[in-house]
Short mmCIF file of C-alpha atoms in Angstrom, two decimals:
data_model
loop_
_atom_site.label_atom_id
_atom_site.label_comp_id
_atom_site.label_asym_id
_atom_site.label_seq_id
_atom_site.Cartn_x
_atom_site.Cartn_y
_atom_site.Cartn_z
CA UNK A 1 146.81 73.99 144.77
CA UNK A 2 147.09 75.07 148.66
CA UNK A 3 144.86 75.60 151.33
CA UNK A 4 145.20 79.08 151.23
CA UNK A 5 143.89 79.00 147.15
CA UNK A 6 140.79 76.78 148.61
CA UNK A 7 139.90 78.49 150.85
CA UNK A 8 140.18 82.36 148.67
CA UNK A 9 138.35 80.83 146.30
CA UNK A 10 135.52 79.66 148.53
CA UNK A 11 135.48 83.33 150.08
CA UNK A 12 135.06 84.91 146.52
CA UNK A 13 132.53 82.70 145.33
CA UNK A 14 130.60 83.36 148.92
CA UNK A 15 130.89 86.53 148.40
CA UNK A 16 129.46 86.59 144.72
CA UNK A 17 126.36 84.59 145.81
CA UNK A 18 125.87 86.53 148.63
CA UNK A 19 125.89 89.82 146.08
CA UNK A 20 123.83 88.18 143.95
CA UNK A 21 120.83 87.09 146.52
CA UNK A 22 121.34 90.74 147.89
CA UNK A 23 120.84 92.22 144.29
CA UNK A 24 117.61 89.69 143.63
CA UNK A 25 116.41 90.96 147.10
CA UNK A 26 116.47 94.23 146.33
CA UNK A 27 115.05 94.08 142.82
CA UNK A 28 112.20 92.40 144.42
CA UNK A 29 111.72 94.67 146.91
CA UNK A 30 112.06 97.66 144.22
CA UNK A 31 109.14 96.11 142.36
CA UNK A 32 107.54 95.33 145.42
CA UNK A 33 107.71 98.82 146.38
CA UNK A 34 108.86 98.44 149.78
CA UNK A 35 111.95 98.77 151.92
CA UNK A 36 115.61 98.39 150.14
CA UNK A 37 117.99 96.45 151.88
CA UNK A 38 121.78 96.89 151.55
CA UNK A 39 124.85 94.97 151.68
CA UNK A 40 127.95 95.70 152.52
CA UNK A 41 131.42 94.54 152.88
CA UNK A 42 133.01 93.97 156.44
CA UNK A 43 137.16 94.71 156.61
CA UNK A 44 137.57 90.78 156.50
CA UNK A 45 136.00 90.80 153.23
CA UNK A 46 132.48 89.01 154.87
CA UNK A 47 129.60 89.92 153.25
CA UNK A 48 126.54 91.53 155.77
CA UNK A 49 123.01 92.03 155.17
CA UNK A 50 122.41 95.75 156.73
CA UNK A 51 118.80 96.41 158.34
CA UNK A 52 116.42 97.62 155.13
CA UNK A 53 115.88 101.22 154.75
CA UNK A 54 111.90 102.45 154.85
CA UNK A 55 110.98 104.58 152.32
CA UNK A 56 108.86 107.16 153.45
CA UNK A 57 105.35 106.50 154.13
CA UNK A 58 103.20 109.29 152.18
CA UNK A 59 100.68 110.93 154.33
CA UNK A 60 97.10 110.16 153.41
CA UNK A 61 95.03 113.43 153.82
CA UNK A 62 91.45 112.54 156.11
CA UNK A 63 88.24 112.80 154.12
CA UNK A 64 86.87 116.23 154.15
CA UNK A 65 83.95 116.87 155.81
CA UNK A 66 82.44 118.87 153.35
CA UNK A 67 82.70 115.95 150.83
CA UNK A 68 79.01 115.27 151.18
CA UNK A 69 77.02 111.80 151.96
CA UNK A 70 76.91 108.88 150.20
CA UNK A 71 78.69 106.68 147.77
CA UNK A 72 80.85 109.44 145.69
CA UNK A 73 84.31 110.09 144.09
CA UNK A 74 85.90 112.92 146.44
CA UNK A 75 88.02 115.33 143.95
CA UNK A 76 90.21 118.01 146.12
CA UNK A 77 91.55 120.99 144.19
CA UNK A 78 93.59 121.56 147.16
CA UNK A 79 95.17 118.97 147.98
CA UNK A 80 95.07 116.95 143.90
CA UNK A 81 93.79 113.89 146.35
CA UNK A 82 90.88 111.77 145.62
CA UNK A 83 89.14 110.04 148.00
CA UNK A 84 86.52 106.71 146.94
CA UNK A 85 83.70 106.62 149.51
CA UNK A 86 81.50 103.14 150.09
CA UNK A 87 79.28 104.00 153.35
CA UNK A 88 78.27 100.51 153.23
CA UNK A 89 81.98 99.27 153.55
CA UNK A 90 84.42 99.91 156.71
CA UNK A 91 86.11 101.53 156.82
CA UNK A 92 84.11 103.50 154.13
CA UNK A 93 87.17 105.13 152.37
CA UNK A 94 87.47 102.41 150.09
CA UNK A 95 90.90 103.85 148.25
CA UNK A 96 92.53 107.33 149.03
CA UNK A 97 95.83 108.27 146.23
CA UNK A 98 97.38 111.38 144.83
CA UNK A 99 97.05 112.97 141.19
CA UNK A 100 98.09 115.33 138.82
CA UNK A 101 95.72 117.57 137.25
CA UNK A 102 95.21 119.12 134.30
CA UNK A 103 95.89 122.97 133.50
CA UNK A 104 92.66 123.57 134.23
CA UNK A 105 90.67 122.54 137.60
CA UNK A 106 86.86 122.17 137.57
CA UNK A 107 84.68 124.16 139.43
CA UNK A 108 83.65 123.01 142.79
CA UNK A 109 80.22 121.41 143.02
CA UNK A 110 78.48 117.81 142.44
CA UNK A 111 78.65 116.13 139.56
CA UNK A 112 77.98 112.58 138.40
CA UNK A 113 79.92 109.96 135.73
CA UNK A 114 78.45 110.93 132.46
CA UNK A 115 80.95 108.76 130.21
CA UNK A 116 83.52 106.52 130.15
CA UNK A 117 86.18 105.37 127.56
CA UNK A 118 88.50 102.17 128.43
CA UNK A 119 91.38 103.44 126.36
CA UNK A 120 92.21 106.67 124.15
CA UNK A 121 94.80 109.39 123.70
CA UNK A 122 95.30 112.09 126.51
CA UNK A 123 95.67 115.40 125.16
CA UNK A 124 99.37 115.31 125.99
CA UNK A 125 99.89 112.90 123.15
CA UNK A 126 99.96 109.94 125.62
CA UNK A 127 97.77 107.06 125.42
CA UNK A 128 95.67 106.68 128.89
CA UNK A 129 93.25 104.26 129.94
CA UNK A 130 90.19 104.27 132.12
CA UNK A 131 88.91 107.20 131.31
CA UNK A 132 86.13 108.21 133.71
CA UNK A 133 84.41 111.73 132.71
CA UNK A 134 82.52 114.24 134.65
CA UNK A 135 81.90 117.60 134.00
CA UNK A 136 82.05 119.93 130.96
CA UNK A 137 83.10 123.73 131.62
CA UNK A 138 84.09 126.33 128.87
CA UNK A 139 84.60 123.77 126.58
CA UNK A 140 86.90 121.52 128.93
CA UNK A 141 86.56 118.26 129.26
CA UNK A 142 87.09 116.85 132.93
CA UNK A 143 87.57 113.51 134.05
CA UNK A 144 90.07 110.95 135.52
CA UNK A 145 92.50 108.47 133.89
CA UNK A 146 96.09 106.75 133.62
CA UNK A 147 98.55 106.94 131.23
CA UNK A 148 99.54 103.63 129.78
CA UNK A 149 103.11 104.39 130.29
CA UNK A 150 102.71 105.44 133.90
CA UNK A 151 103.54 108.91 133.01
CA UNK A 152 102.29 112.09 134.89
CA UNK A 153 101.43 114.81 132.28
CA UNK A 154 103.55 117.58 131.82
CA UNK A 155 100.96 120.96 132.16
CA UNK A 156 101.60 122.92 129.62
CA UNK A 157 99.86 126.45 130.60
CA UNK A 158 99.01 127.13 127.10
CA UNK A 159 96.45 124.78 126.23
CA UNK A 160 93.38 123.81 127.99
CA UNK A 161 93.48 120.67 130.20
CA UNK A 162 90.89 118.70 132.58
CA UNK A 163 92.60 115.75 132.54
CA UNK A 164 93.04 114.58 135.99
CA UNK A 165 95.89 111.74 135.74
CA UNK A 166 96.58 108.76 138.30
CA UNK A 167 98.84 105.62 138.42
CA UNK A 168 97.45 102.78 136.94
CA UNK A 169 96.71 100.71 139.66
CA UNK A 170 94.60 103.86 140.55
CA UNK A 171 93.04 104.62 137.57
CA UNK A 172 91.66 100.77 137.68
CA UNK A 173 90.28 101.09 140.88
CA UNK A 174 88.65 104.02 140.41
CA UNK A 175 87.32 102.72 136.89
CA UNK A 176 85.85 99.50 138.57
CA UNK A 177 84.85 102.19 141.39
CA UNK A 178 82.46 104.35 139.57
CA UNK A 179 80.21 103.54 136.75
CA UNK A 180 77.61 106.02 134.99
CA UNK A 181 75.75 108.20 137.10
CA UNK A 182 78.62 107.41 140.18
CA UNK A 183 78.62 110.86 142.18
CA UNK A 184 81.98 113.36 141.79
CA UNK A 185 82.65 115.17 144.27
CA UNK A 186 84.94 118.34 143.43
CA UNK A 187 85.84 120.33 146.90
CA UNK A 188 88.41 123.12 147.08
#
Protein backbone atom coordinates (compact mmCIF):
# COMPACT_ATOMS: atom_id res chain seq x y z
CA UNK A 1 0.00 0.00 0.00
CA UNK A 2 1.40 3.73 -0.74
CA UNK A 3 1.49 6.81 0.96
CA UNK A 4 -0.96 8.27 -1.07
CA UNK A 5 -3.63 5.11 0.07
CA UNK A 6 -2.55 6.11 3.87
CA UNK A 7 -2.98 9.03 3.82
CA UNK A 8 -6.85 8.94 1.63
CA UNK A 9 -7.78 6.68 3.95
CA UNK A 10 -6.93 8.75 7.01
CA UNK A 11 -8.80 11.79 5.24
CA UNK A 12 -12.04 9.63 4.78
CA UNK A 13 -12.14 8.24 8.07
CA UNK A 14 -11.52 12.09 9.45
CA UNK A 15 -13.99 13.05 7.61
CA UNK A 16 -16.61 10.35 8.78
CA UNK A 17 -15.89 11.14 12.48
CA UNK A 18 -16.00 14.55 11.96
CA UNK A 19 -19.76 13.93 10.29
CA UNK A 20 -20.58 11.90 12.87
CA UNK A 21 -19.68 14.33 16.04
CA UNK A 22 -21.40 17.07 13.79
CA UNK A 23 -24.62 14.85 13.45
CA UNK A 24 -24.50 13.93 17.50
CA UNK A 25 -24.08 17.77 17.94
CA UNK A 26 -26.85 18.64 16.27
CA UNK A 27 -29.23 15.97 17.53
CA UNK A 28 -28.36 17.27 20.86
CA UNK A 29 -28.89 20.56 20.18
CA UNK A 30 -32.36 19.60 18.36
CA UNK A 31 -33.46 18.06 21.65
CA UNK A 32 -31.94 20.70 23.46
CA UNK A 33 -33.90 23.10 21.58
CA UNK A 34 -31.32 25.49 20.81
CA UNK A 35 -29.10 26.66 17.98
CA UNK A 36 -28.22 24.03 14.98
CA UNK A 37 -24.86 23.98 13.90
CA UNK A 38 -23.74 22.92 10.39
CA UNK A 39 -20.97 21.34 8.68
CA UNK A 40 -19.74 21.59 5.64
CA UNK A 41 -17.22 20.45 3.22
CA UNK A 42 -14.22 22.79 2.15
CA UNK A 43 -12.91 22.21 -1.81
CA UNK A 44 -9.92 20.16 -0.22
CA UNK A 45 -12.36 17.81 1.11
CA UNK A 46 -11.67 19.27 5.06
CA UNK A 47 -14.43 19.08 7.09
CA UNK A 48 -15.55 22.75 8.97
CA UNK A 49 -17.74 23.39 11.78
CA UNK A 50 -19.88 26.60 10.46
CA UNK A 51 -21.03 29.21 13.28
CA UNK A 52 -24.64 27.68 14.71
CA UNK A 53 -27.71 29.18 13.38
CA UNK A 54 -30.24 30.87 16.23
CA UNK A 55 -33.54 29.96 15.94
CA UNK A 56 -35.72 32.68 16.51
CA UNK A 57 -36.37 33.85 19.89
CA UNK A 58 -40.37 34.06 20.34
CA UNK A 59 -41.48 37.30 21.74
CA UNK A 60 -42.94 37.09 25.21
CA UNK A 61 -45.99 39.50 25.39
CA UNK A 62 -45.64 41.95 28.96
CA UNK A 63 -48.25 41.21 31.59
CA UNK A 64 -51.32 43.20 31.07
CA UNK A 65 -52.14 45.65 33.30
CA UNK A 66 -55.56 44.90 33.60
CA UNK A 67 -54.67 41.34 34.80
CA UNK A 68 -55.55 42.28 38.34
CA UNK A 69 -53.45 41.82 41.80
CA UNK A 70 -52.30 38.99 43.33
CA UNK A 71 -51.24 35.45 42.86
CA UNK A 72 -53.45 34.43 39.59
CA UNK A 73 -53.31 32.49 36.25
CA UNK A 74 -53.44 35.39 33.48
CA UNK A 75 -55.63 33.87 30.42
CA UNK A 76 -55.50 36.39 27.21
CA UNK A 77 -58.14 35.80 24.54
CA UNK A 78 -56.09 38.05 22.52
CA UNK A 79 -53.09 37.13 22.45
CA UNK A 80 -53.85 32.75 23.49
CA UNK A 81 -50.84 33.72 26.16
CA UNK A 82 -50.92 32.87 29.73
CA UNK A 83 -49.13 34.52 32.12
CA UNK A 84 -48.38 32.74 36.04
CA UNK A 85 -48.13 35.60 38.55
CA UNK A 86 -46.22 35.03 42.21
CA UNK A 87 -46.05 38.76 43.74
CA UNK A 88 -43.99 37.28 46.35
CA UNK A 89 -41.34 36.02 43.75
CA UNK A 90 -39.08 38.36 41.34
CA UNK A 91 -39.49 38.78 39.07
CA UNK A 92 -43.21 37.94 39.80
CA UNK A 93 -44.04 36.42 36.31
CA UNK A 94 -43.15 33.14 37.39
CA UNK A 95 -43.73 31.37 33.67
CA UNK A 96 -45.16 33.25 30.54
CA UNK A 97 -45.93 30.46 27.18
CA UNK A 98 -48.29 30.34 24.28
CA UNK A 99 -51.54 28.09 23.73
CA UNK A 100 -54.09 26.93 21.63
CA UNK A 101 -57.57 27.26 22.56
CA UNK A 102 -60.51 25.62 22.20
CA UNK A 103 -63.46 26.58 19.69
CA UNK A 104 -64.87 28.31 22.19
CA UNK A 105 -63.16 31.18 24.47
CA UNK A 106 -64.53 31.97 27.96
CA UNK A 107 -65.92 35.04 28.88
CA UNK A 108 -63.71 37.61 30.38
CA UNK A 109 -63.88 37.94 34.15
CA UNK A 110 -62.30 36.21 37.45
CA UNK A 111 -62.55 32.95 38.11
CA UNK A 112 -60.86 30.48 40.44
CA UNK A 113 -59.55 26.50 40.03
CA UNK A 114 -62.64 24.57 40.79
CA UNK A 115 -61.19 21.00 39.68
CA UNK A 116 -58.49 19.24 38.57
CA UNK A 117 -57.91 15.83 36.80
CA UNK A 118 -54.12 14.46 36.39
CA UNK A 119 -54.92 12.57 33.24
CA UNK A 120 -58.11 12.00 30.89
CA UNK A 121 -59.24 12.22 27.28
CA UNK A 122 -59.49 15.72 25.54
CA UNK A 123 -62.48 16.04 23.55
CA UNK A 124 -60.39 15.74 20.40
CA UNK A 125 -59.93 12.08 21.12
CA UNK A 126 -56.42 12.76 22.55
CA UNK A 127 -55.36 11.81 25.88
CA UNK A 128 -54.11 15.11 27.93
CA UNK A 129 -52.81 15.49 31.24
CA UNK A 130 -52.96 18.12 33.92
CA UNK A 131 -56.08 19.14 33.57
CA UNK A 132 -56.71 22.36 35.50
CA UNK A 133 -60.54 23.62 35.23
CA UNK A 134 -62.15 26.91 35.64
CA UNK A 135 -65.22 28.10 34.49
CA UNK A 136 -68.48 26.58 33.18
CA UNK A 137 -70.45 28.65 30.38
CA UNK A 138 -73.40 27.29 28.20
CA UNK A 139 -72.54 24.02 29.01
CA UNK A 140 -68.66 24.36 28.16
CA UNK A 141 -66.25 23.20 30.08
CA UNK A 142 -63.03 25.50 30.36
CA UNK A 143 -59.79 24.76 31.61
CA UNK A 144 -56.07 24.16 30.73
CA UNK A 145 -54.10 20.99 29.85
CA UNK A 146 -51.46 19.03 27.58
CA UNK A 147 -51.83 16.47 25.33
CA UNK A 148 -49.77 13.44 26.11
CA UNK A 149 -48.53 13.29 22.64
CA UNK A 150 -47.54 16.94 22.50
CA UNK A 151 -50.19 17.60 20.04
CA UNK A 152 -52.04 21.00 19.56
CA UNK A 153 -55.79 20.30 18.92
CA UNK A 154 -57.16 20.65 15.70
CA UNK A 155 -60.54 23.19 16.27
CA UNK A 156 -63.07 21.80 14.72
CA UNK A 157 -65.86 24.73 14.48
CA UNK A 158 -68.58 22.31 14.84
CA UNK A 159 -68.42 21.14 18.22
CA UNK A 160 -68.08 22.96 21.38
CA UNK A 161 -64.56 23.34 22.89
CA UNK A 162 -62.95 25.10 26.13
CA UNK A 163 -60.09 23.23 26.12
CA UNK A 164 -57.21 25.49 26.35
CA UNK A 165 -54.05 23.21 25.29
CA UNK A 166 -50.22 23.80 26.20
CA UNK A 167 -46.90 21.85 25.81
CA UNK A 168 -46.21 19.62 28.41
CA UNK A 169 -43.56 21.14 30.11
CA UNK A 170 -46.28 23.93 30.38
CA UNK A 171 -49.08 22.16 31.32
CA UNK A 172 -46.80 20.81 34.44
CA UNK A 173 -45.92 24.02 35.51
CA UNK A 174 -49.00 25.41 35.46
CA UNK A 175 -50.49 22.17 37.23
CA UNK A 176 -47.87 22.46 40.12
CA UNK A 177 -48.75 26.37 39.69
CA UNK A 178 -52.32 26.46 40.66
CA UNK A 179 -54.20 24.28 42.99
CA UNK A 180 -58.05 24.63 43.99
CA UNK A 181 -59.30 27.91 44.54
CA UNK A 182 -55.86 29.41 42.48
CA UNK A 183 -57.31 32.71 40.78
CA UNK A 184 -57.92 32.67 36.62
CA UNK A 185 -57.63 35.44 35.16
CA UNK A 186 -59.42 35.63 31.58
CA UNK A 187 -58.63 39.26 29.86
CA UNK A 188 -59.48 40.06 26.23
Amino acid sequence: MGPGVVVTGLTLGALAVVSLLAFQANGAQDRAGGAKPTATTTATGTATAAAPTAAPTPTVPALPATSGTGARVVYSIGSHYVWLVDPKKNPQVVAAFPVTPGSVEPAPGNYAVYGRTPTSTGTDGKQIEHVVRFAQQNGVVFGFSAAVDGATPTTDPSAKTGGIRSGRAEGQLLWDFAPKETKVVVIA
